[in-house]
Coordinates of N, CA and C in Angstrom, one line a residue:
X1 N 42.1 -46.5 30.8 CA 40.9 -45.7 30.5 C 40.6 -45.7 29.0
X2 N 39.1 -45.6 28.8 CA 38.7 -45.5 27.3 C 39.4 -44.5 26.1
X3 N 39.5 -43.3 27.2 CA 40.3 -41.9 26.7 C 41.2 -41.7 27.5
X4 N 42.5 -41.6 27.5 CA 43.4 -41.7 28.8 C 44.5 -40.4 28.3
X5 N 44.0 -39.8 27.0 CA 45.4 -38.7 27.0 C 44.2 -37.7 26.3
X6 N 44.7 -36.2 26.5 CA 44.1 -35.4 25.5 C 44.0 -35.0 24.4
X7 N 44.7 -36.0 23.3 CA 44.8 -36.0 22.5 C 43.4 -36.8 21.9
X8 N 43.7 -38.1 22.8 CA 42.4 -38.7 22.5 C 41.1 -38.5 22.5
X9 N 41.0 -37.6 23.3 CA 39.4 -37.2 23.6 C 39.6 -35.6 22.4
X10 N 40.6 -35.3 21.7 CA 41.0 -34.2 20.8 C 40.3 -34.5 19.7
X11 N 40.3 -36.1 19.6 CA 40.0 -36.6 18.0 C 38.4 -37.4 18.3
X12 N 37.6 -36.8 19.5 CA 36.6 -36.8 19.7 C 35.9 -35.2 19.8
X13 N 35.9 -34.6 20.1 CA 35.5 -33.1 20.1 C 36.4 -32.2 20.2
X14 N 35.9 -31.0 19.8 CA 36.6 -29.7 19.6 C 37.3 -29.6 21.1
X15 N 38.5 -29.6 21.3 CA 39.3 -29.1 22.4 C 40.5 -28.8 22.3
X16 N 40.4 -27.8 23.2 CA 41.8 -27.5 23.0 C 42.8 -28.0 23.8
X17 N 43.7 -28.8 22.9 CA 44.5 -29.6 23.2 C 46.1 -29.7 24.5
X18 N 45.8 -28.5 24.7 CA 46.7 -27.8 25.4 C 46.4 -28.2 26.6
X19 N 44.9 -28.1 27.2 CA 44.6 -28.4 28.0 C 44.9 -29.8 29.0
X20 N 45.3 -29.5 30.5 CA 45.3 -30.2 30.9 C 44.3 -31.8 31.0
X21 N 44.9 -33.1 30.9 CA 43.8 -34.0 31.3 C 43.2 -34.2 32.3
X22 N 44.1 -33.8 33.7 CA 43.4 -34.0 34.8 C 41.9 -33.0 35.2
X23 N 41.9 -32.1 33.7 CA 40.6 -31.2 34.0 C 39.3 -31.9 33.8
X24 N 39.9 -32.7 32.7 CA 38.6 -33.3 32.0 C 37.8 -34.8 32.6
X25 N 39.4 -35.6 33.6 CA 39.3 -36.7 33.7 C 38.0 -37.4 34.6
X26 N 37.8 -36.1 35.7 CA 36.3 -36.3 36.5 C 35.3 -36.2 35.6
X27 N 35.3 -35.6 34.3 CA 33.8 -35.8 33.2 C 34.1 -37.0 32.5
X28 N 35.0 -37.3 32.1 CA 35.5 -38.7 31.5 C 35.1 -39.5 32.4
X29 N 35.3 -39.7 33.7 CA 35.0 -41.2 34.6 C 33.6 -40.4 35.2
X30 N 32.9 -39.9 35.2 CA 31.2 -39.6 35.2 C 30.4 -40.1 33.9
X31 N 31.0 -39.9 32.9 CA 30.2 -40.0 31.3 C 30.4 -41.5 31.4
X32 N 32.2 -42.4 32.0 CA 31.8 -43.4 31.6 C 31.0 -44.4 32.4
X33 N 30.9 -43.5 33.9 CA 30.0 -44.5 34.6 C 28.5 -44.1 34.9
X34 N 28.4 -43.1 34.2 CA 27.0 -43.0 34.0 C 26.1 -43.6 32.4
X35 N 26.7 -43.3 31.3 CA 26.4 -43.9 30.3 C 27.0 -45.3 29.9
X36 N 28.5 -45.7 29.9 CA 29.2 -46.6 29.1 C 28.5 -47.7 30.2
X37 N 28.9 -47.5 31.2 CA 28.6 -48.6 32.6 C 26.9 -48.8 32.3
X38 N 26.3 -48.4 31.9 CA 25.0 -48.3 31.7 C 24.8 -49.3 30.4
X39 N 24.8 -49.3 29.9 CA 24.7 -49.9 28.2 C 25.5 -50.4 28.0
X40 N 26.8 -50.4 28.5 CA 27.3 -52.1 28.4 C 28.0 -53.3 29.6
X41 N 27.7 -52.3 30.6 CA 28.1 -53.2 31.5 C 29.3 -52.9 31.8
X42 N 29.3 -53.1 33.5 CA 30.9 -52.9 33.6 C 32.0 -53.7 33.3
X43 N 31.3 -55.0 33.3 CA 32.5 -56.4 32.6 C 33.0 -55.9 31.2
X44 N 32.3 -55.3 30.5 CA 32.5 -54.9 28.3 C 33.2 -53.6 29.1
X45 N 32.9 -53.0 29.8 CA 34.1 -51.5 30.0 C 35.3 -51.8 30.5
X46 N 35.6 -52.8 31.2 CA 36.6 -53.4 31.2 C 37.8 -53.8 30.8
X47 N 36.9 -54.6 29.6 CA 37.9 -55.0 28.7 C 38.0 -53.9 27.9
X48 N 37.3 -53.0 27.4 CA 37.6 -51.5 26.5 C 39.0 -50.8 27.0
X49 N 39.3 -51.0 28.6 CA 40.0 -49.9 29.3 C 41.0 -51.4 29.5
X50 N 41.3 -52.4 29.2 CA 43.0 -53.2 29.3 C 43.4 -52.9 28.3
X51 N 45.2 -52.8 28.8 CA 46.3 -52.3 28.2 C 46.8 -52.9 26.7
X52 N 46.0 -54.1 26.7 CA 46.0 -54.4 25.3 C 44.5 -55.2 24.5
X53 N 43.9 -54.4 24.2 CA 42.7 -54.6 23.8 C 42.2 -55.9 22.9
X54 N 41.5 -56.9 23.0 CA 41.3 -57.7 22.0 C 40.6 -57.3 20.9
X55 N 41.2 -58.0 19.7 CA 40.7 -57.9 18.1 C 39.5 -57.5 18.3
X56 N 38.9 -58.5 19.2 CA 37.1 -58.7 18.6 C 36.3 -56.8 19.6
X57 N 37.0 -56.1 20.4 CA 36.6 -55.3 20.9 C 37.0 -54.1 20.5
X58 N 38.0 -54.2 19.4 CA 38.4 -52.7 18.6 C 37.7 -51.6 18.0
X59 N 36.4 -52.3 17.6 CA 35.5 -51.6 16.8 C 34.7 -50.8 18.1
X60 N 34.4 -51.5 19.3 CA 33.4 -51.0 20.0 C 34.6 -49.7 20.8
X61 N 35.6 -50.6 21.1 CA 36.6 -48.9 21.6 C 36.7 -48.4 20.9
X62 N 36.4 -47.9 19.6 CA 36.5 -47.0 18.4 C 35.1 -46.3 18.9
X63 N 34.1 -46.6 18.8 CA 32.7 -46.2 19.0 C 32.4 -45.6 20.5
X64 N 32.8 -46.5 21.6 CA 33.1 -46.1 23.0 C 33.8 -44.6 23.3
X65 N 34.5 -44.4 22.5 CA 35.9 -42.7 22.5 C 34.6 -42.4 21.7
X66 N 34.1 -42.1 20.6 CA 33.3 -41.8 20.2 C 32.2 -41.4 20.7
X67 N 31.4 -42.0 21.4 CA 30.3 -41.7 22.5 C 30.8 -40.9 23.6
X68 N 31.7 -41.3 24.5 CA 32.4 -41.3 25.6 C 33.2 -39.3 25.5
X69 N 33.9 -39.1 24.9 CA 34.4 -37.8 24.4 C 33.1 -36.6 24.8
X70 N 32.1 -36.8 23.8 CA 31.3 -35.6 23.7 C 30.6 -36.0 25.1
X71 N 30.1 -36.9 25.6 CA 29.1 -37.0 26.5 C 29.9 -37.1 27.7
X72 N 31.4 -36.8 27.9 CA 32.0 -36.2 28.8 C 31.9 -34.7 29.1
X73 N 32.4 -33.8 27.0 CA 32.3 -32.6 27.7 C 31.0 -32.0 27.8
X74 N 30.0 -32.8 27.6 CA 28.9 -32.4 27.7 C 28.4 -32.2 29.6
X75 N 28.7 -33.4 29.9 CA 28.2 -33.7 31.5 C 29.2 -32.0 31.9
X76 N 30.7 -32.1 31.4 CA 31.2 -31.0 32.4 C 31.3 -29.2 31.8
X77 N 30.4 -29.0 30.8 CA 30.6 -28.4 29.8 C 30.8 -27.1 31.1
X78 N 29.3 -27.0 32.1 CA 29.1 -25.9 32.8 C 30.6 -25.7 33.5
X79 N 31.0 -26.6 34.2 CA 32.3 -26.6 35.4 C 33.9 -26.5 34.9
X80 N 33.6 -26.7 33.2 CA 34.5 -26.3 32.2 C 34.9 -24.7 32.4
X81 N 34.0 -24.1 32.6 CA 34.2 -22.4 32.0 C 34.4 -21.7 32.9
X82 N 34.2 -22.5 34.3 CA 34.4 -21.6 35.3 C 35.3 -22.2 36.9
X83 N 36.0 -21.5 37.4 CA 37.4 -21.7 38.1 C 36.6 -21.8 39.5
X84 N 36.8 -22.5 40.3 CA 36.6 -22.4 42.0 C 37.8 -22.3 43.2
X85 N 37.8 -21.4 42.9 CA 39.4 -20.9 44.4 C 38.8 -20.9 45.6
X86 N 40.0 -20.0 46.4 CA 39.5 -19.9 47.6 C 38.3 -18.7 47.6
X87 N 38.5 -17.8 46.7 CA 37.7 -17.0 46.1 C 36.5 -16.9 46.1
X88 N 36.1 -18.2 45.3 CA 34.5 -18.4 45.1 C 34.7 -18.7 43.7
X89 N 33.7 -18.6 42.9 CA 33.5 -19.0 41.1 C 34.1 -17.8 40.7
X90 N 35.1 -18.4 39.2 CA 35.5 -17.1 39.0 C 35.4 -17.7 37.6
X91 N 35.6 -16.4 36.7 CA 35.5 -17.3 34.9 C 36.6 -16.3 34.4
X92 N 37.4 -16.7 33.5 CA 38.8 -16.2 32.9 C 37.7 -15.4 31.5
X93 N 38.6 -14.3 31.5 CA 38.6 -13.2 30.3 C 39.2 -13.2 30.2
X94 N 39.8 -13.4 28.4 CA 40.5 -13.4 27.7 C 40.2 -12.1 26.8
X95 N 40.4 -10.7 26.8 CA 40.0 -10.3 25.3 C 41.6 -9.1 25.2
X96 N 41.1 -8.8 24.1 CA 42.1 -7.4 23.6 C 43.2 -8.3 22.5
X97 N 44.1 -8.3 23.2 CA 45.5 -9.5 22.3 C 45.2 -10.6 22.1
X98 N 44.6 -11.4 22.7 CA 44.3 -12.7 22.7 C 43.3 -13.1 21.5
X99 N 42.1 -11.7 21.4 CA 41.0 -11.6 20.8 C 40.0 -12.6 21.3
X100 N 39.9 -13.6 22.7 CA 38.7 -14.5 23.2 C 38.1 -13.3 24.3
X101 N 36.8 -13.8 24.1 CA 36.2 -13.2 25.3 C 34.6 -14.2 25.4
X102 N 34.0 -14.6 26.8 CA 33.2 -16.0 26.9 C 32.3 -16.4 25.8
X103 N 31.9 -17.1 25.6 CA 31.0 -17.4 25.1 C 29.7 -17.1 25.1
X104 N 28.7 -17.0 24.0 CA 27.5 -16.0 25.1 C 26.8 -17.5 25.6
X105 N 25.7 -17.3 26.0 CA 24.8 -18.3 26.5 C 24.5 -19.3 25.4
X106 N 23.3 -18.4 24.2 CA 22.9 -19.3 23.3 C 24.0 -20.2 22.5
X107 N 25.1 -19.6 22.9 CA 26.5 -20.4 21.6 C 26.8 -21.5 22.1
X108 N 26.4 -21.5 23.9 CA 27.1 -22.6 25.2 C 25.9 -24.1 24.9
X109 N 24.7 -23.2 24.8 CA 23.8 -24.0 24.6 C 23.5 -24.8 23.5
X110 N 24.1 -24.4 22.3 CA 24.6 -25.3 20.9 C 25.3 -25.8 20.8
X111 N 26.1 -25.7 22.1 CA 28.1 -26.8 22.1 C 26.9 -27.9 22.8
X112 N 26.4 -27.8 23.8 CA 25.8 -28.6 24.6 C 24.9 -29.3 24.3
X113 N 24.2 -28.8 23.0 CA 23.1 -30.0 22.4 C 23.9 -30.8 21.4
X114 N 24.8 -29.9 21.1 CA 25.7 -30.7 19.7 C 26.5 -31.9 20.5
X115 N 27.0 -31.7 21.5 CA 27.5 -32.7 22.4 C 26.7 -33.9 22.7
X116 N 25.6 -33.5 23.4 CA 25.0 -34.5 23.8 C 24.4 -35.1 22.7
X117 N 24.1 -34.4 21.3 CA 23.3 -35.8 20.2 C 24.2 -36.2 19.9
X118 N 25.4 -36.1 19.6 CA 26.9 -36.9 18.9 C 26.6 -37.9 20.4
X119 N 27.3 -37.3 21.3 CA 27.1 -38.9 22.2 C 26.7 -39.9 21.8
X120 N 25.2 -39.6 22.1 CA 24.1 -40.5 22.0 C 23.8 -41.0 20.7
X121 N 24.4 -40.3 19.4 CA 24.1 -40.7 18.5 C 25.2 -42.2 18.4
X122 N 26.6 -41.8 19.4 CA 27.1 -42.6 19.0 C 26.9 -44.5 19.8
X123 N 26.7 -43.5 21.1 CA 25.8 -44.7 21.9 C 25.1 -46.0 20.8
X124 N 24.0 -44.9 20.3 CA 23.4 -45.8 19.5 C 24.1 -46.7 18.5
X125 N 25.2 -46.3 18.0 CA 25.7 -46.8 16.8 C 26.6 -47.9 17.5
X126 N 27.0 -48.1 18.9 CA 27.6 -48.6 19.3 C 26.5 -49.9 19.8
X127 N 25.7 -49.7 20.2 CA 24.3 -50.6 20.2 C 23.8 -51.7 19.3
X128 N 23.9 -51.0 18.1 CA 23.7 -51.5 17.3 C 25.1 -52.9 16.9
X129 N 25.9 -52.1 16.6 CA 27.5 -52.7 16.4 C 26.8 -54.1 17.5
X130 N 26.9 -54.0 18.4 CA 26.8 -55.0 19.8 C 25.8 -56.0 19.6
X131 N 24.3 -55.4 19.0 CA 23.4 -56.4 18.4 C 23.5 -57.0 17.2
X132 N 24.5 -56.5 16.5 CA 24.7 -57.7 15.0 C 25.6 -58.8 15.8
X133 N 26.9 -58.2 17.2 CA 27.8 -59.0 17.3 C 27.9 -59.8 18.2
X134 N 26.3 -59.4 19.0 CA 26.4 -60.3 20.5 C 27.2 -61.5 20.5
X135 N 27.4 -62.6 19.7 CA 27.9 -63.4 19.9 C 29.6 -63.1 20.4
X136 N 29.9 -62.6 19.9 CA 31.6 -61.9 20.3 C 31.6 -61.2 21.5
X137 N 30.5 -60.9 22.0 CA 30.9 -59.9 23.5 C 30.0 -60.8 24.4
X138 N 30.3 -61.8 25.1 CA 29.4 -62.4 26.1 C 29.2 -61.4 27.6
X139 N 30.1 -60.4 27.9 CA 30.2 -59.8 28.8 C 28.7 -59.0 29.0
X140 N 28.6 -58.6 27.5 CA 27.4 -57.7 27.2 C 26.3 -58.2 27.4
X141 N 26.3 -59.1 27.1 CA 24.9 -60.0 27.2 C 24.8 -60.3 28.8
X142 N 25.3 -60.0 29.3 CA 25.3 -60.0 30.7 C 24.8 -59.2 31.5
X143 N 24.8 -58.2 31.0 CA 24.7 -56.9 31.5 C 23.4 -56.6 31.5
X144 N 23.0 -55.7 32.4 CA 21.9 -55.4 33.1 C 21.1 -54.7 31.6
X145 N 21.6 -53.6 30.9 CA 20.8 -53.3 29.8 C 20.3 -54.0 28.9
X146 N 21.3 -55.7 28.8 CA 21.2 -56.3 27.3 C 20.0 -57.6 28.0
X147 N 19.9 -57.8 29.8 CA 18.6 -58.8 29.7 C 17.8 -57.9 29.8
X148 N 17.5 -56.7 30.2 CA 16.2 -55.6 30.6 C 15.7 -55.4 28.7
X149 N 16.6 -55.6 28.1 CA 16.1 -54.7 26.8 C 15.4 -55.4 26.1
X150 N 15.0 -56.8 26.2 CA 13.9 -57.7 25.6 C 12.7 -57.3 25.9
X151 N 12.3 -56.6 26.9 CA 10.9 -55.7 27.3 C 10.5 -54.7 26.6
X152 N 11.7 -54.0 25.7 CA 11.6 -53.0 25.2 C 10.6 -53.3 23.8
X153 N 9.9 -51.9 23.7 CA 9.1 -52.0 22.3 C 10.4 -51.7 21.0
X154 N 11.1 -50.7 21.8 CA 12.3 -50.2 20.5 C 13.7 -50.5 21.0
X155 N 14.3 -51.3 20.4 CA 15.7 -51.1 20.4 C 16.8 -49.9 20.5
X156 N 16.7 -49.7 19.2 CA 17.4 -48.1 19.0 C 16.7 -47.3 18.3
X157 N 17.1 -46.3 18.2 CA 16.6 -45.1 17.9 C 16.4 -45.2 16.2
X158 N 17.4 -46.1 15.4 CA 17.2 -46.0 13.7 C 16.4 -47.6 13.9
X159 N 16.1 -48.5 14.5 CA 14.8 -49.4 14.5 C 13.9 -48.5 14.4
X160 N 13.3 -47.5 15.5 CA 11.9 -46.8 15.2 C 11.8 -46.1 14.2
X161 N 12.7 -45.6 13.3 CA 12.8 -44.5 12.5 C 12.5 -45.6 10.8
X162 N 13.1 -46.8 11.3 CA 13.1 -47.6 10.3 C 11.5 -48.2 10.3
X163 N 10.8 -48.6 11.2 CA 9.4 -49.0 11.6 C 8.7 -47.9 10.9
X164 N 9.0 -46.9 11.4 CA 8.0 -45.8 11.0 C 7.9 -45.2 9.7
X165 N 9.2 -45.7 9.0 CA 8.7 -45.7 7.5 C 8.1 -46.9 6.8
X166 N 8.0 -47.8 7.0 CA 8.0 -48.8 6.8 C 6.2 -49.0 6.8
X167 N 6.0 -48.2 7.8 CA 4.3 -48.0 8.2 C 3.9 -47.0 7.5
X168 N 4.5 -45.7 7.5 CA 4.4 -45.0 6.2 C 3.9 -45.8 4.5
X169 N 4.6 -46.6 4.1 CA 4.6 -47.0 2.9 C 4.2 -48.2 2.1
X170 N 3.1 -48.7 4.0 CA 2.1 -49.5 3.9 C 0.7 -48.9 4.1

């Protein structure tokens, strides 16, 4: 796996480390097969997730945990906070000694955008990484995002930002 202990996904977003992995591991293999499997193909996630990684793919598993972490706890942030027994939904209160009690809404809703632009922020940086290096990752170039993306008007997100100054100060 890209993130395989909780430590690792620790030195990706705020978590508490205590925490079991097996809580997190269904948002980890959702984030990676909904975004990583997206943008680079399953062949480049592949090689991200063998037991001994090549030279030339270090930088992108650096960026991959990077993306991969927040836009994990992002997808599970809701199913994070709350328990399903035989019960029905239940959510843990912590207050008095402990001093935790839930979070309110708007605070959930700031973990959750802050999540998801790190992701994506890192997606992109990871995008980019991949278009200076296509030559080193032929897997990528394979992949469904990297033939569809020659249709595109914009690449990444700091291409348009870069254009649009550029048109500014013409």
């Amino acid at each position: 796996a890209i993130i395989s202990t909780i430590e690792q996904l620790g030195a990706t977003a705020k978590i508490n480390t205590q925490l079991n992995y097996e809580v997190v591991e269904p948002f980890l293999t959702t984030a990676r097969d909904i975004y990583l499997v997206r943008y680079l193909g399953v062949e480049l996630v592949e090689v991200l997730e063998l037991d001994t990684i090549p030279t030339r793919a270090e930088k992108v598993l650096e960026l991959a945990r990077k993306a991969l972490g927040p836009l994990a706890l992002w997808c599970g942030n809701s199913e994070l906070s709350i328990r399903i027994s035989d019960s029905g939904f239940t959510v843990a209160k912590q207050d008095g000694a402990t001093g935790y009690v839930p979070a309110s809404d708007a605070k959930i809703a700031k973990v959750e955008e802050s999540l998801q632009l790190r992701g994506f922020q890192y997606l992109d940086k990871m995008l980019e990484y991949l278009e200076a290096n296509g030559e080193n990752f032929p897997e990528w170039k394979e992949s469904k995002y990297y033939t569809l993306r020659g249709g595109n008007y914009i690449l990444t997100a700091t291409q348009r930002s870069e254009e649009h100054t550029s048109e500014l100060q013409s």
